[in-house]
């Protein structure tokens, strides 16, 4: 076993005296020094959680290492150490610190985000009714608000959060303070335990087998023989193997023949077992890529951009390189953009590598995620596969990090810690001195630019395996059917003919429309007003399946029988197109075909994606209708026709990346055709047949797209020629949120005109209202800060926030910082 990495064995225990550096799980940027009671010193290890006093609160913290010097004279004692084993290795501390520094996010909150949810202990204010409060309630002299609070507390102690929920309104803090001062209620802070615990099952073990030969002998002997053949066996498995025999367990336990003890187990997140596969013969191009990358494994940090056309065998390259890495005793991290892809990737890796594979993603239960985390931490696995949050997996001795479909925007987290997992993969590879591979058929403009600037190295797969041709793409001009009514407006006769011919051959079809629901624009025929969300400045979408109008941003739903909120008319027209309406049309046009739909509405349940993919593989589906989730790396060998119903939907977004996203989406979905033994065909319907993104996707020509797009970016000084930080302001009060946005804009401009600093090169764009001005009742504004040097931008924002802390801290208004923003709506 070759380990070229620095050992992760924790020497902190040997060097620690009686104090530690702790990052607390609160929005504060500093770490804090705490003293350790003598009895807990042997247990104080980097990566463990501790319970610490912080002000008047008791909260969770994370041991970061020895204290910073000089150690303060007066420091508080930690209250407890919460873990038997560390939750993350010492090698991740520099990674966490880098993230905190780069994304301008508190270090404790970074670690809390990284760890499985539901672990931390925190104190919660609890309200209790006192005897004077009971008397006051009987006198009925209080206000209605106070009366409601006191009556609810008669039932027992209640948290402030639950009080808000019960009363269905915010309780002003002044009211709570007055009730405390009056002595009518008592507020205490009670510790609330984390909800996620280790999995535990009872196991049965054999002590002795000399049971008495009586009328129950045969049944009891069956139990003992089963335990003896298995060694320890779980009580659950014993009951399922020998149903009806559990009544004998008490006798066997009381007689000292067996022991029943609880043991920690790992909850299994995998579905059905997979059969072992054999690696296929590699193409010459695949072998060349593997040989090139292999030279860097275990030797030095390198990031490779694997530009491989759809169907060229990128996953096989990943698996061969993973095999090389684990032979040396190192570990592998594989990131995919969405949960929909994990099951496919996980099954392929498990069929090749067996039980040494773990998965991490938000689709797991809290317990499953915690168990997978512990397996990784305990080095029970050497390969981790997951979505963006898997970048935080506690791997040590990493030899390879793979980011599949590296162009995908899903790697960017849009809330809380707004990190980009693709960028963090490169950072983690550099900190671990290992290899990173970013793979895509349509690489991001930034990654290709990094190749040209010498930051990355490119390796390529320019042909599909088995030398299958790329699908032939035909463009259909939708402007010619603009005046048509009904089905033929969007499902043109040319597309209908292609579908019919494909069905007659017994092949499968994929129809792509990146808009779910039935009708995207319900409008009142009487007054002309659209049916809009009450919480967001967006039109509701009609969903036929649930017969309701639904907001795709906040989830607000109203029955489809509701009248027009403006005039009360029931004459609502369902204009626009979504995957539900497309499914209805296709079913009516081709009644003999088996049609399925794959979008966010049909894949909510656990296992639903896997079922659709399995049905497609087994040819139980003739026509699959889907949104962008069908375009991401799936391998559908039976699909020979792809129909893109409307190729222009993403072109109209108010975002400088609209052209790039359109090209990537169209090229990716086109690449689902002809991946088997039969050549593929694509019908691409568009209102913009001459747009360079459409033409480049039609010709599978990434180079031409890149050359056109990079000129546009350079002219407007957008990334990769500049760096951007977005300041997001939101609040339920429209006027107050707008005032803060304008005041913040003035402070930004003031900083740029100060000749005493280096901020004159920072360009301030805004403040302006966001393209979607209100989401979930929050009015939204944004400011873009732009310059070439990211460090200057970060310094600018730090000074802006620290110098104006009090002025910017306004009740009910949120200010968020997004470094390298991806979502501009």
Tab-separated table of N, CA and C in Angstrom, residues 33-148:
chain	number	residue	atom	x	y	z
A	33	UNK	N	-11.234	30.263	22.083
A	33	UNK	CA	-10.437	29.385	22.936
A	33	UNK	C	-11.245	28.980	24.161
A	34	UNK	N	-11.244	27.678	24.435
A	34	UNK	CA	-11.930	27.142	25.616
A	34	UNK	C	-10.972	26.254	26.389
A	35	UNK	N	-11.186	26.182	27.690
A	35	UNK	CA	-10.392	25.307	28.555
A	35	UNK	C	-11.072	23.945	28.665
A	36	UNK	N	-10.261	22.900	28.763
A	36	UNK	CA	-10.789	21.545	28.881
A	36	UNK	C	-10.632	21.064	30.318
A	37	UNK	N	-11.687	20.568	30.933
A	37	UNK	CA	-11.526	19.933	32.241
A	37	UNK	C	-10.536	18.774	32.142
A	38	UNK	N	-9.770	18.585	33.202
A	38	UNK	CA	-8.692	17.587	33.178
A	38	UNK	C	-9.207	16.206	32.755
A	39	UNK	N	-10.409	15.839	33.205
A	39	UNK	CA	-10.929	14.503	32.911
A	39	UNK	C	-11.257	14.306	31.435
A	40	UNK	N	-11.458	15.410	30.685
A	40	UNK	CA	-11.841	15.309	29.276
A	40	UNK	C	-10.663	15.462	28.313
A	41	UNK	N	-9.484	15.807	28.833
A	41	UNK	CA	-8.329	16.038	27.958
A	41	UNK	C	-8.035	14.831	27.065
A	42	UNK	N	-8.069	13.586	27.567
A	42	UNK	CA	-7.776	12.444	26.680
A	42	UNK	C	-8.788	12.274	25.544
A	43	UNK	N	-9.981	12.844	25.706
A	43	UNK	CA	-11.025	12.691	24.689
A	43	UNK	C	-11.034	13.823	23.670
A	44	UNK	N	-10.242	14.884	23.904
A	44	UNK	CA	-10.273	16.072	23.049
A	44	UNK	C	-9.462	15.825	21.779
A	45	UNK	N	-10.165	15.576	20.676
A	45	UNK	CA	-9.538	15.243	19.398
A	45	UNK	C	-10.122	16.140	18.317
A	46	UNK	N	-9.284	16.590	17.400
A	46	UNK	CA	-9.759	17.399	16.272
A	46	UNK	C	-10.870	16.663	15.541
A	47	UNK	N	-11.932	17.381	15.237
A	47	UNK	CA	-13.042	16.790	14.488
A	47	UNK	C	-14.204	16.371	15.348
A	48	UNK	N	-14.046	16.411	16.679
A	48	UNK	CA	-15.161	16.081	17.555
A	48	UNK	C	-15.984	17.322	17.864
A	49	UNK	N	-17.243	17.090	18.195
A	49	UNK	CA	-18.112	18.190	18.633
A	49	UNK	C	-18.010	18.353	20.147
A	50	UNK	N	-18.103	19.595	20.573
A	50	UNK	CA	-18.100	19.890	22.010
A	50	UNK	C	-19.302	20.762	22.337
A	51	UNK	N	-19.745	20.680	23.570
A	51	UNK	CA	-20.810	21.546	24.064
A	51	UNK	C	-20.160	22.662	24.862
A	52	UNK	N	-20.412	23.916	24.446
A	52	UNK	CA	-19.716	25.039	25.074
A	52	UNK	C	-20.692	26.143	25.457
A	53	UNK	N	-20.363	26.906	26.523
A	53	UNK	CA	-21.149	28.109	26.827
A	53	UNK	C	-20.732	29.240	25.883
A	54	UNK	N	-21.710	29.978	25.382
A	54	UNK	CA	-21.415	31.097	24.481
A	54	UNK	C	-22.374	32.221	24.837
A	55	UNK	N	-21.834	33.236	25.529
A	55	UNK	CA	-22.718	34.264	26.065
A	55	UNK	C	-23.654	33.624	27.074
A	56	UNK	N	-24.954	33.841	26.904
A	56	UNK	CA	-25.938	33.230	27.798
A	56	UNK	C	-26.475	31.914	27.240
A	57	UNK	N	-25.909	31.454	26.138
A	57	UNK	CA	-26.401	30.245	25.477
A	57	UNK	C	-25.462	29.074	25.695
A	58	UNK	N	-25.968	27.891	25.383
A	58	UNK	CA	-25.149	26.683	25.333
A	58	UNK	C	-25.305	26.100	23.936
A	59	UNK	N	-24.193	25.932	23.223
A	59	UNK	CA	-24.269	25.549	21.809
A	59	UNK	C	-23.204	24.513	21.471
A	60	UNK	N	-23.299	24.004	20.259
A	60	UNK	CA	-22.325	23.041	19.747
A	60	UNK	C	-21.154	23.781	19.106
A	61	UNK	N	-19.955	23.265	19.346
A	61	UNK	CA	-18.753	23.764	18.678
A	61	UNK	C	-17.965	22.594	18.118
A	62	UNK	N	-16.914	22.909	17.355
A	62	UNK	CA	-16.097	21.878	16.712
A	62	UNK	C	-14.631	22.120	17.071
A	63	UNK	N	-13.952	21.075	17.505
A	63	UNK	CA	-12.542	21.214	17.886
A	63	UNK	C	-11.706	21.388	16.619
A	64	UNK	N	-10.974	22.501	16.554
A	64	UNK	CA	-10.172	22.844	15.387
A	64	UNK	C	-8.688	22.568	15.589
A	65	UNK	N	-8.257	22.436	16.860
A	65	UNK	CA	-6.845	22.202	17.113
A	65	UNK	C	-6.380	22.946	18.346
A	66	UNK	N	-5.068	23.065	18.515
A	66	UNK	CA	-4.528	23.814	19.648
A	66	UNK	C	-4.970	25.269	19.583
A	67	UNK	N	-4.973	25.975	20.719
A	67	UNK	CA	-5.460	27.362	20.735
A	67	UNK	C	-4.501	28.302	20.020
A	68	UNK	N	-5.062	29.416	19.564
A	68	UNK	CA	-4.218	30.454	18.987
A	68	UNK	C	-3.450	31.146	20.106
A	69	UNK	N	-2.257	31.559	19.787
A	69	UNK	CA	-1.418	32.233	20.787
A	69	UNK	C	-1.504	33.741	20.607
A	70	UNK	N	-1.422	34.534	21.696
A	70	UNK	CA	-1.377	34.065	23.077
A	70	UNK	C	-2.762	33.639	23.574
A	71	UNK	N	-2.791	32.659	24.488
A	71	UNK	CA	-4.048	32.174	25.052
A	71	UNK	C	-4.578	33.209	26.039
A	72	UNK	N	-5.846	33.593	25.944
A	72	UNK	CA	-6.401	34.565	26.897
A	72	UNK	C	-6.279	34.057	28.340
A	73	UNK	N	-6.181	34.997	29.266
A	73	UNK	CA	-6.031	34.604	30.677
A	73	UNK	C	-7.321	33.992	31.227
A	74	UNK	N	-8.459	34.575	30.862
A	74	UNK	CA	-9.732	34.059	31.357
A	74	UNK	C	-10.481	33.403	30.207
A	75	UNK	N	-10.621	32.102	30.294
A	75	UNK	CA	-11.374	31.384	29.267
A	75	UNK	C	-12.360	30.438	29.941
A	76	UNK	N	-13.462	30.188	29.231
A	76	UNK	CA	-14.520	29.343	29.779
A	76	UNK	C	-14.191	27.867	29.574
A	77	UNK	N	-14.785	27.039	30.411
A	77	UNK	CA	-14.629	25.590	30.309
A	77	UNK	C	-15.630	25.033	29.305
A	78	UNK	N	-15.185	24.042	28.503
A	78	UNK	CA	-16.164	23.307	27.709
A	78	UNK	C	-17.002	22.479	28.667
A	79	UNK	N	-18.232	22.205	28.271
A	79	UNK	CA	-19.148	21.480	29.148
A	79	UNK	C	-19.115	19.975	28.905
A	80	UNK	N	-18.879	19.580	27.639
A	80	UNK	CA	-18.887	18.153	27.335
A	80	UNK	C	-18.280	17.922	25.958
A	81	UNK	N	-17.806	16.703	25.729
A	81	UNK	CA	-17.378	16.250	24.407
A	81	UNK	C	-18.440	15.285	23.913
A	82	UNK	N	-18.982	15.535	22.724
A	82	UNK	CA	-20.212	14.874	22.291
A	82	UNK	C	-20.005	13.618	21.469
A	83	UNK	N	-18.798	13.360	20.972
A	83	UNK	CA	-18.585	12.239	20.067
A	83	UNK	C	-17.537	11.272	20.600
A	84	UNK	N	-17.755	9.980	20.353
A	84	UNK	CA	-16.734	8.988	20.671
A	84	UNK	C	-15.584	9.072	19.662
A	85	UNK	N	-15.953	9.315	18.391
A	85	UNK	CA	-14.964	9.397	17.320
A	85	UNK	C	-15.110	10.746	16.619
A	86	UNK	N	-14.027	11.231	16.002
A	86	UNK	CA	-14.131	12.488	15.241
A	86	UNK	C	-15.109	12.340	14.080
A	87	UNK	N	-15.758	13.452	13.695
A	87	UNK	CA	-16.672	13.466	12.563
A	87	UNK	C	-15.984	13.904	11.271
A	88	UNK	N	-14.795	14.482	11.385
A	88	UNK	CA	-14.026	14.830	10.197
A	88	UNK	C	-12.546	14.761	10.540
A	89	UNK	N	-11.702	14.447	9.553
A	89	UNK	CA	-10.264	14.304	9.821
A	89	UNK	C	-9.580	15.659	9.901
A	90	UNK	N	-8.405	15.719	10.554
A	90	UNK	CA	-7.662	16.988	10.648
A	90	UNK	C	-7.321	17.595	9.289
A	91	UNK	N	-7.183	16.742	8.251
A	91	UNK	CA	-6.814	17.249	6.930
A	91	UNK	C	-7.893	18.142	6.323
A	92	UNK	N	-9.113	18.111	6.870
A	92	UNK	CA	-10.181	18.943	6.322
A	92	UNK	C	-10.205	20.343	6.914
A	93	UNK	N	-9.445	20.579	7.971
A	93	UNK	CA	-9.442	21.917	8.595
A	93	UNK	C	-8.991	22.998	7.606
A	94	UNK	N	-7.868	22.822	6.878
A	94	UNK	CA	-7.492	23.855	5.886
A	94	UNK	C	-8.573	24.048	4.816
A	95	UNK	N	-9.266	22.968	4.447
A	95	UNK	CA	-10.345	23.043	3.457
A	95	UNK	C	-11.487	23.906	3.977
A	96	UNK	N	-11.899	23.663	5.218
A	96	UNK	CA	-12.971	24.471	5.820
A	96	UNK	C	-12.561	25.936	5.923
A	97	UNK	N	-11.321	26.191	6.300
A	97	UNK	CA	-10.857	27.574	6.444
A	97	UNK	C	-10.829	28.276	5.089
A	98	UNK	N	-10.413	27.540	4.039
A	98	UNK	CA	-10.398	28.126	2.692
A	98	UNK	C	-11.817	28.519	2.276
A	99	UNK	N	-12.773	27.632	2.516
A	99	UNK	CA	-14.166	27.898	2.143
A	99	UNK	C	-14.689	29.130	2.877
A	100	UNK	N	-14.410	29.202	4.174
A	100	UNK	CA	-14.867	30.340	4.969
A	100	UNK	C	-14.290	31.643	4.437
A	101	UNK	N	-13.016	31.620	4.104
A	101	UNK	CA	-12.347	32.825	3.624
A	101	UNK	C	-12.847	33.219	2.236
A	102	UNK	N	-13.015	32.244	1.341
A	102	UNK	CA	-13.361	32.550	-0.050
A	102	UNK	C	-14.819	32.992	-0.173
A	103	UNK	N	-15.718	32.263	0.488
A	103	UNK	CA	-17.146	32.559	0.347
A	103	UNK	C	-17.662	33.528	1.408
A	104	UNK	N	-16.745	34.073	2.230
A	104	UNK	CA	-17.109	35.080	3.226
A	104	UNK	C	-18.222	34.545	4.123
A	105	UNK	N	-17.983	33.348	4.672
A	105	UNK	CA	-19.012	32.646	5.436
A	105	UNK	C	-18.413	32.159	6.745
A	106	UNK	N	-19.124	32.277	7.869
A	106	UNK	CA	-18.565	31.900	9.177
A	106	UNK	C	-18.072	30.462	9.211
A	107	UNK	N	-16.890	30.251	9.806
A	107	UNK	CA	-16.241	28.948	9.786
A	107	UNK	C	-17.096	27.870	10.458
A	108	UNK	N	-17.738	28.185	11.599
A	108	UNK	CA	-18.579	27.198	12.271
A	108	UNK	C	-19.774	26.797	11.426
A	109	UNK	N	-20.340	27.767	10.686
A	109	UNK	CA	-21.465	27.482	9.810
A	109	UNK	C	-21.019	26.660	8.604
A	110	UNK	N	-19.786	26.849	8.148
A	110	UNK	CA	-19.230	26.018	7.074
A	110	UNK	C	-19.204	24.555	7.511
A	111	UNK	N	-18.678	24.313	8.724
A	111	UNK	CA	-18.572	22.933	9.220
A	111	UNK	C	-19.959	22.350	9.452
A	112	UNK	N	-20.881	23.143	9.996
A	112	UNK	CA	-22.247	22.661	10.219
A	112	UNK	C	-22.894	22.267	8.896
A	113	UNK	N	-22.648	23.048	7.842
A	113	UNK	CA	-23.179	22.728	6.517
A	113	UNK	C	-22.581	21.426	5.997
A	114	UNK	N	-21.294	21.226	6.252
A	114	UNK	CA	-20.602	20.050	5.730
A	114	UNK	C	-21.086	18.757	6.378
A	115	UNK	N	-21.373	18.790	7.670
A	115	UNK	CA	-21.712	17.570	8.409
A	115	UNK	C	-23.146	17.131	8.116
A	116	UNK	N	-23.449	15.840	8.325
A	116	UNK	CA	-24.839	15.387	8.184
A	116	UNK	C	-25.757	16.192	9.091
A	117	UNK	N	-26.967	16.472	8.624
A	117	UNK	CA	-27.898	17.289	9.391
A	117	UNK	C	-28.420	16.572	10.618
A	118	UNK	N	-28.912	17.358	11.577
A	118	UNK	CA	-29.576	16.804	12.744
A	118	UNK	C	-28.670	16.327	13.846
A	119	UNK	N	-27.377	16.697	13.805
A	119	UNK	CA	-26.450	16.209	14.826
A	119	UNK	C	-26.318	17.158	16.007
A	120	UNK	N	-26.386	18.444	15.741
A	120	UNK	CA	-25.980	19.416	16.747
A	120	UNK	C	-26.988	19.584	17.877
A	121	UNK	N	-26.437	19.834	19.057
A	121	UNK	CA	-27.233	20.158	20.237
A	121	UNK	C	-27.302	21.682	20.354
A	122	UNK	N	-28.469	22.190	20.669
A	122	UNK	CA	-28.588	23.637	20.846
A	122	UNK	C	-29.631	23.907	21.913
A	123	UNK	N	-29.564	25.091	22.481
A	123	UNK	CA	-30.557	25.413	23.493
A	123	UNK	C	-31.685	26.235	22.887
A	124	UNK	N	-32.882	25.963	23.362
A	124	UNK	CA	-34.067	26.606	22.808
A	124	UNK	C	-34.850	27.294	23.929
A	125	UNK	N	-35.227	28.555	23.738
A	125	UNK	CA	-36.015	29.235	24.774
A	125	UNK	C	-37.393	28.595	24.935
A	126	UNK	N	-37.731	28.252	26.159
A	126	UNK	CA	-39.012	27.620	26.471
A	126	UNK	C	-39.790	28.510	27.442
A	127	UNK	N	-41.062	28.724	27.158
A	127	UNK	CA	-41.916	29.585	27.978
A	127	UNK	C	-42.801	28.730	28.874
A	128	UNK	N	-42.873	29.097	30.142
A	128	UNK	CA	-43.703	28.376	31.123
A	128	UNK	C	-44.610	29.374	31.828
A	129	UNK	N	-45.865	28.995	32.024
A	129	UNK	CA	-46.826	29.847	32.719
A	129	UNK	C	-46.609	29.751	34.231
A	130	UNK	N	-46.524	30.917	34.912
A	130	UNK	CA	-46.337	30.946	36.371
A	130	UNK	C	-47.689	31.059	37.074
A	131	UNK	N	-47.669	30.935	38.375
A	131	UNK	CA	-48.910	31.054	39.148
A	131	UNK	C	-49.514	32.454	39.022
A	132	UNK	N	-48.700	33.547	39.113
A	132	UNK	CA	-49.281	34.883	38.861
A	132	UNK	C	-49.920	34.980	37.474
A	133	UNK	N	-49.320	34.300	36.487
A	133	UNK	CA	-49.897	34.299	35.145
A	133	UNK	C	-51.248	33.618	35.113
A	134	UNK	N	-51.402	32.521	35.862
A	134	UNK	CA	-52.694	31.825	35.938
A	134	UNK	C	-53.758	32.732	36.555
A	135	UNK	N	-53.354	33.463	37.632
A	135	UNK	CA	-54.299	34.378	38.275
A	135	UNK	C	-54.720	35.489	37.323
A	136	UNK	N	-53.729	36.024	36.572
A	136	UNK	CA	-54.037	37.092	35.618
A	136	UNK	C	-55.007	36.612	34.545
A	137	UNK	N	-54.858	35.345	34.135
A	137	UNK	CA	-55.742	34.790	33.121
A	137	UNK	C	-57.169	34.670	33.638
A	138	UNK	N	-57.312	34.326	34.934
A	138	UNK	CA	-58.650	34.211	35.523
A	138	UNK	C	-59.324	35.573	35.643
A	139	UNK	N	-58.518	36.627	35.871
A	139	UNK	CA	-59.083	37.972	36.020
A	139	UNK	C	-59.555	38.557	34.684
A	140	UNK	N	-59.071	37.993	33.585
A	140	UNK	CA	-59.470	38.419	32.237
A	140	UNK	C	-59.255	39.915	32.005
A	141	UNK	N	-58.122	40.425	32.473
A	141	UNK	CA	-57.870	41.865	32.329
A	141	UNK	C	-56.822	42.177	31.266
A	142	UNK	N	-56.285	41.132	30.613
A	142	UNK	CA	-55.193	41.341	29.660
A	142	UNK	C	-55.726	41.555	28.236
A	143	UNK	N	-54.825	41.938	27.359
A	143	UNK	CA	-55.176	42.156	25.955
A	143	UNK	C	-55.460	40.803	25.281
A	144	UNK	N	-56.137	40.820	24.098
A	144	UNK	CA	-56.415	39.549	23.400
A	144	UNK	C	-55.146	38.754	23.088
A	145	UNK	N	-54.057	39.449	22.667
A	145	UNK	CA	-52.807	38.758	22.346
A	145	UNK	C	-52.260	38.046	23.580
A	146	UNK	N	-52.201	38.769	24.717
A	146	UNK	CA	-51.692	38.183	25.963
A	146	UNK	C	-52.585	37.031	26.401
A	147	UNK	N	-53.880	37.191	26.262
A	147	UNK	CA	-54.819	36.145	26.646
A	147	UNK	C	-54.571	34.864	25.853
A	148	UNK	N	-54.340	35.004	24.532
A	148	UNK	CA	-54.078	33.827	23.696
A	148	UNK	C	-52.797	33.125	24.130
